[in-house]
Amino acid sequence: MMRSFFVVDEQHDFVVLDKAPGISFHSDDGPGLAAIAAKTLGYELFPVHRLDKVTSGLIILARSSSAAAELTALFTLHQVEKYYLALSTGRAAKKQGWVKGDMAPARRSAWKLLTSQHNPA
């Protein structure tokens, strides 16, 4: 069975996990990452941010509700820098190439890709 995460760092107030692709963050169709990690690590965890099911990468989970509030505020105030890297196998077909541009908030807490490149994603 594939592991859903690896612990990268554990601190008093938070834990950093390396989430595997294909693992849902939310408990939609079974236990989500936070629930799996809490059961595995043996203590309650609180979401700070999320990653899509198909996305792998580092995720921070707080070890208390007060730590979650503080860490969430840092993300909201853009005091935490996030970087995304997309990798692909194979060769791009015609009419395909770079996907590069700034990101901006869209509807329903989603993000959209812009044509400007002041701080490209």
PDB file of C-alpha atoms in Angstrom:
ATOM      1  CA  MET A   1       0.000   0.000   0.000  1.00  0.00           C
ATOM      2  CA  MET A   2       1.295   3.449  -0.931  1.00  0.00           C
ATOM      3  CA  ARG A   3       1.997   5.825   1.960  1.00  0.00           C
ATOM      4  CA  SER A   4      -0.207   8.899   1.935  1.00  0.00           C
ATOM      5  CA  PHE A   5       2.416  11.144   3.546  1.00  0.00           C
ATOM      6  CA  PHE A   6       5.850  11.404   5.106  1.00  0.00           C
ATOM      7  CA  VAL A   7       6.640  13.588   8.108  1.00  0.00           C
ATOM      8  CA  VAL A   8       9.162  16.256   7.091  1.00  0.00           C
ATOM      9  CA  ASP A   9       9.244  18.153  10.405  1.00  0.00           C
ATOM     10  CA  GLU A  10       7.410  18.098  13.741  1.00  0.00           C
ATOM     11  CA  GLN A  11       7.338  21.187  15.948  1.00  0.00           C
ATOM     12  CA  HIS A  12       5.467  22.010  19.159  1.00  0.00           C
ATOM     13  CA  ASP A  13       2.757  23.962  17.269  1.00  0.00           C
ATOM     14  CA  PHE A  14       2.687  22.331  13.843  1.00  0.00           C
ATOM     15  CA  VAL A  15       3.753  19.420  11.662  1.00  0.00           C
ATOM     16  CA  VAL A  16       4.960  19.560   8.047  1.00  0.00           C
ATOM     17  CA  LEU A  17       3.951  16.640   5.841  1.00  0.00           C
ATOM     18  CA  ASP A  18       4.953  15.662   2.320  1.00  0.00           C
ATOM     19  CA  LYS A  19       1.585  14.664   0.818  1.00  0.00           C
ATOM     20  CA  ALA A  20       1.521  12.022  -1.903  1.00  0.00           C
ATOM     21  CA  PRO A  21      -0.545  12.603  -5.066  1.00  0.00           C
ATOM     22  CA  GLY A  22      -3.962  10.954  -5.160  1.00  0.00           C
ATOM     23  CA  ILE A  23      -4.646  11.547  -1.454  1.00  0.00           C
ATOM     24  CA  SER A  24      -7.675  13.706  -0.724  1.00  0.00           C
ATOM     25  CA  PHE A  25      -7.169  16.440   1.860  1.00  0.00           C
ATOM     26  CA  HIS A  26     -10.820  16.383   2.924  1.00  0.00           C
ATOM     27  CA  SER A  27     -12.679  13.316   4.165  1.00  0.00           C
ATOM     28  CA  ASP A  28     -14.956  13.102   1.105  1.00  0.00           C
ATOM     29  CA  ASP A  29     -14.661   9.546  -0.162  1.00  0.00           C
ATOM     30  CA  GLY A  30     -12.959   8.113   2.902  1.00  0.00           C
ATOM     31  CA  PRO A  31     -10.564   9.490   5.483  1.00  0.00           C
ATOM     32  CA  GLY A  32      -8.704  12.587   4.312  1.00  0.00           C
ATOM     33  CA  LEU A  33      -5.071  13.488   4.903  1.00  0.00           C
ATOM     34  CA  ALA A  34      -5.677  15.334   8.197  1.00  0.00           C
ATOM     35  CA  ALA A  35      -7.637  12.388   9.631  1.00  0.00           C
ATOM     36  CA  ILE A  36      -5.067   9.831   8.435  1.00  0.00           C
ATOM     37  CA  ALA A  37      -2.178  11.889   9.829  1.00  0.00           C
ATOM     38  CA  ALA A  38      -3.933  12.458  13.174  1.00  0.00           C
ATOM     39  CA  LYS A  39      -4.548   8.727  13.568  1.00  0.00           C
ATOM     40  CA  THR A  40      -0.983   7.845  12.524  1.00  0.00           C
ATOM     41  CA  LEU A  41       0.726  10.492  14.672  1.00  0.00           C
ATOM     42  CA  GLY A  42      -1.586  10.077  17.663  1.00  0.00           C
ATOM     43  CA  TYR A  43      -2.677  13.670  18.163  1.00  0.00           C
ATOM     44  CA  GLU A  44      -5.343  16.028  16.819  1.00  0.00           C
ATOM     45  CA  LEU A  45      -4.432  18.133  13.784  1.00  0.00           C
ATOM     46  CA  PHE A  46      -6.010  21.302  12.420  1.00  0.00           C
ATOM     47  CA  PRO A  47      -5.893  22.367   8.752  1.00  0.00           C
ATOM     48  CA  VAL A  48      -3.943  25.509   7.866  1.00  0.00           C
ATOM     49  CA  HIS A  49      -4.055  25.263   4.058  1.00  0.00           C
ATOM     50  CA  ARG A  50      -4.790  22.509   1.554  1.00  0.00           C
ATOM     51  CA  LEU A  51      -3.510  20.811  -1.579  1.00  0.00           C
ATOM     52  CA  ASP A  52      -5.661  19.346  -4.337  1.00  0.00           C
ATOM     53  CA  LYS A  53      -6.044  15.574  -4.462  1.00  0.00           C
ATOM     54  CA  VAL A  54      -3.846  15.209  -7.562  1.00  0.00           C
ATOM     55  CA  THR A  55      -1.137  17.484  -6.131  1.00  0.00           C
ATOM     56  CA  SER A  56       1.821  16.298  -4.105  1.00  0.00           C
ATOM     57  CA  GLY A  57       3.858  18.572  -1.869  1.00  0.00           C
ATOM     58  CA  LEU A  58       4.410  20.037   1.548  1.00  0.00           C
ATOM     59  CA  ILE A  59       1.454  20.809   3.762  1.00  0.00           C
ATOM     60  CA  ILE A  60       1.320  22.326   7.242  1.00  0.00           C
ATOM     61  CA  LEU A  61      -1.119  21.046   9.865  1.00  0.00           C
ATOM     62  CA  ALA A  62      -1.388  22.794  13.228  1.00  0.00           C
ATOM     63  CA  ARG A  63      -1.360  20.898  16.496  1.00  0.00           C
ATOM     64  CA  SER A  64      -3.885  23.245  18.185  1.00  0.00           C
ATOM     65  CA  SER A  65      -6.735  25.497  17.098  1.00  0.00           C
ATOM     66  CA  SER A  66      -4.834  28.594  18.267  1.00  0.00           C
ATOM     67  CA  ALA A  67      -1.768  27.621  16.210  1.00  0.00           C
ATOM     68  CA  ALA A  68      -4.063  26.992  13.228  1.00  0.00           C
ATOM     69  CA  ALA A  69      -5.534  30.488  13.586  1.00  0.00           C
ATOM     70  CA  GLU A  70      -2.069  32.093  13.711  1.00  0.00           C
ATOM     71  CA  LEU A  71      -0.698  30.089  10.790  1.00  0.00           C
ATOM     72  CA  THR A  72      -3.842  30.651   8.701  1.00  0.00           C
ATOM     73  CA  ALA A  73      -3.486  34.399   9.303  1.00  0.00           C
ATOM     74  CA  LEU A  74       0.085  34.251   7.985  1.00  0.00           C
ATOM     75  CA  PHE A  75      -1.147  32.582   4.785  1.00  0.00           C
ATOM     76  CA  THR A  76      -4.009  35.091   4.473  1.00  0.00           C
ATOM     77  CA  LEU A  77      -1.629  38.052   4.892  1.00  0.00           C
ATOM     78  CA  HIS A  78       0.758  36.514   2.320  1.00  0.00           C
ATOM     79  CA  GLN A  79       3.514  36.210   4.927  1.00  0.00           C
ATOM     80  CA  VAL A  80       4.124  32.657   3.720  1.00  0.00           C
ATOM     81  CA  GLU A  81       5.552  32.183   0.230  1.00  0.00           C
ATOM     82  CA  LYS A  82       4.177  29.280  -1.779  1.00  0.00           C
ATOM     83  CA  TYR A  83       5.860  27.846  -4.849  1.00  0.00           C
ATOM     84  CA  TYR A  84       4.377  25.480  -7.385  1.00  0.00           C
ATOM     85  CA  LEU A  85       6.302  23.342  -9.836  1.00  0.00           C
ATOM     86  CA  ALA A  86       4.554  21.331 -12.527  1.00  0.00           C
ATOM     87  CA  LEU A  87       6.356  18.385 -14.091  1.00  0.00           C
ATOM     88  CA  SER A  88       5.272  16.484 -17.145  1.00  0.00           C
ATOM     89  CA  THR A  89       6.434  13.385 -18.939  1.00  0.00           C
ATOM     90  CA  GLY A  90       6.462  13.113 -22.686  1.00  0.00           C
ATOM     91  CA  ARG A  91       6.605  15.775 -25.320  1.00  0.00           C
ATOM     92  CA  ALA A  92       4.045  18.561 -25.618  1.00  0.00           C
ATOM     93  CA  ALA A  93       1.839  18.386 -28.705  1.00  0.00           C
ATOM     94  CA  LYS A  94       1.478  21.314 -31.087  1.00  0.00           C
ATOM     95  CA  LYS A  95      -0.338  24.316 -29.639  1.00  0.00           C
ATOM     96  CA  GLN A  96       1.055  23.404 -26.246  1.00  0.00           C
ATOM     97  CA  GLY A  97       3.927  24.960 -24.401  1.00  0.00           C
ATOM     98  CA  TRP A  98       4.644  27.002 -21.320  1.00  0.00           C
ATOM     99  CA  VAL A  99       1.915  27.817 -18.848  1.00  0.00           C
ATOM    100  CA  LYS A 100       3.292  30.863 -17.110  1.00  0.00           C
ATOM    101  CA  GLY A 101       1.652  33.884 -15.509  1.00  0.00           C
ATOM    102  CA  ASP A 102       0.460  35.544 -12.352  1.00  0.00           C
ATOM    103  CA  MET A 103      -2.267  33.949 -10.251  1.00  0.00           C
ATOM    104  CA  ALA A 104      -5.295  35.882  -8.974  1.00  0.00           C
ATOM    105  CA  PRO A 105      -8.288  34.983  -6.820  1.00  0.00           C
ATOM    106  CA  ALA A 106     -11.301  33.763  -8.791  1.00  0.00           C
ATOM    107  CA  ARG A 107     -14.801  32.684  -7.817  1.00  0.00           C
ATOM    108  CA  ARG A 108     -15.528  30.317  -4.938  1.00  0.00           C
ATOM    109  CA  SER A 109     -12.030  30.545  -3.404  1.00  0.00           C
ATOM    110  CA  ALA A 110     -10.437  29.290  -6.637  1.00  0.00           C
ATOM    111  CA  TRP A 111      -7.481  30.805  -8.472  1.00  0.00           C
ATOM    112  CA  LYS A 112      -7.059  31.790 -12.109  1.00  0.00           C
ATOM    113  CA  LEU A 113      -4.017  32.174 -14.337  1.00  0.00           C
ATOM    114  CA  LEU A 114      -3.422  35.696 -15.701  1.00  0.00           C
ATOM    115  CA  THR A 115      -1.465  36.830 -18.746  1.00  0.00           C
ATOM    116  CA  SER A 116       0.625  39.285 -16.683  1.00  0.00           C
ATOM    117  CA  GLN A 117       3.987  38.072 -15.407  1.00  0.00           C
ATOM    118  CA  HIS A 118       4.958  40.365 -12.512  1.00  0.00           C
ATOM    119  CA  ASN A 119       5.185  37.401 -10.115  1.00  0.00           C
ATOM    120  CA  PRO A 120       4.550  34.354 -12.325  1.00  0.00           C
ATOM    121  CA  ALA A 121       3.381  31.021 -10.994  1.00  0.00           C
TER     122      ALA A 121
END
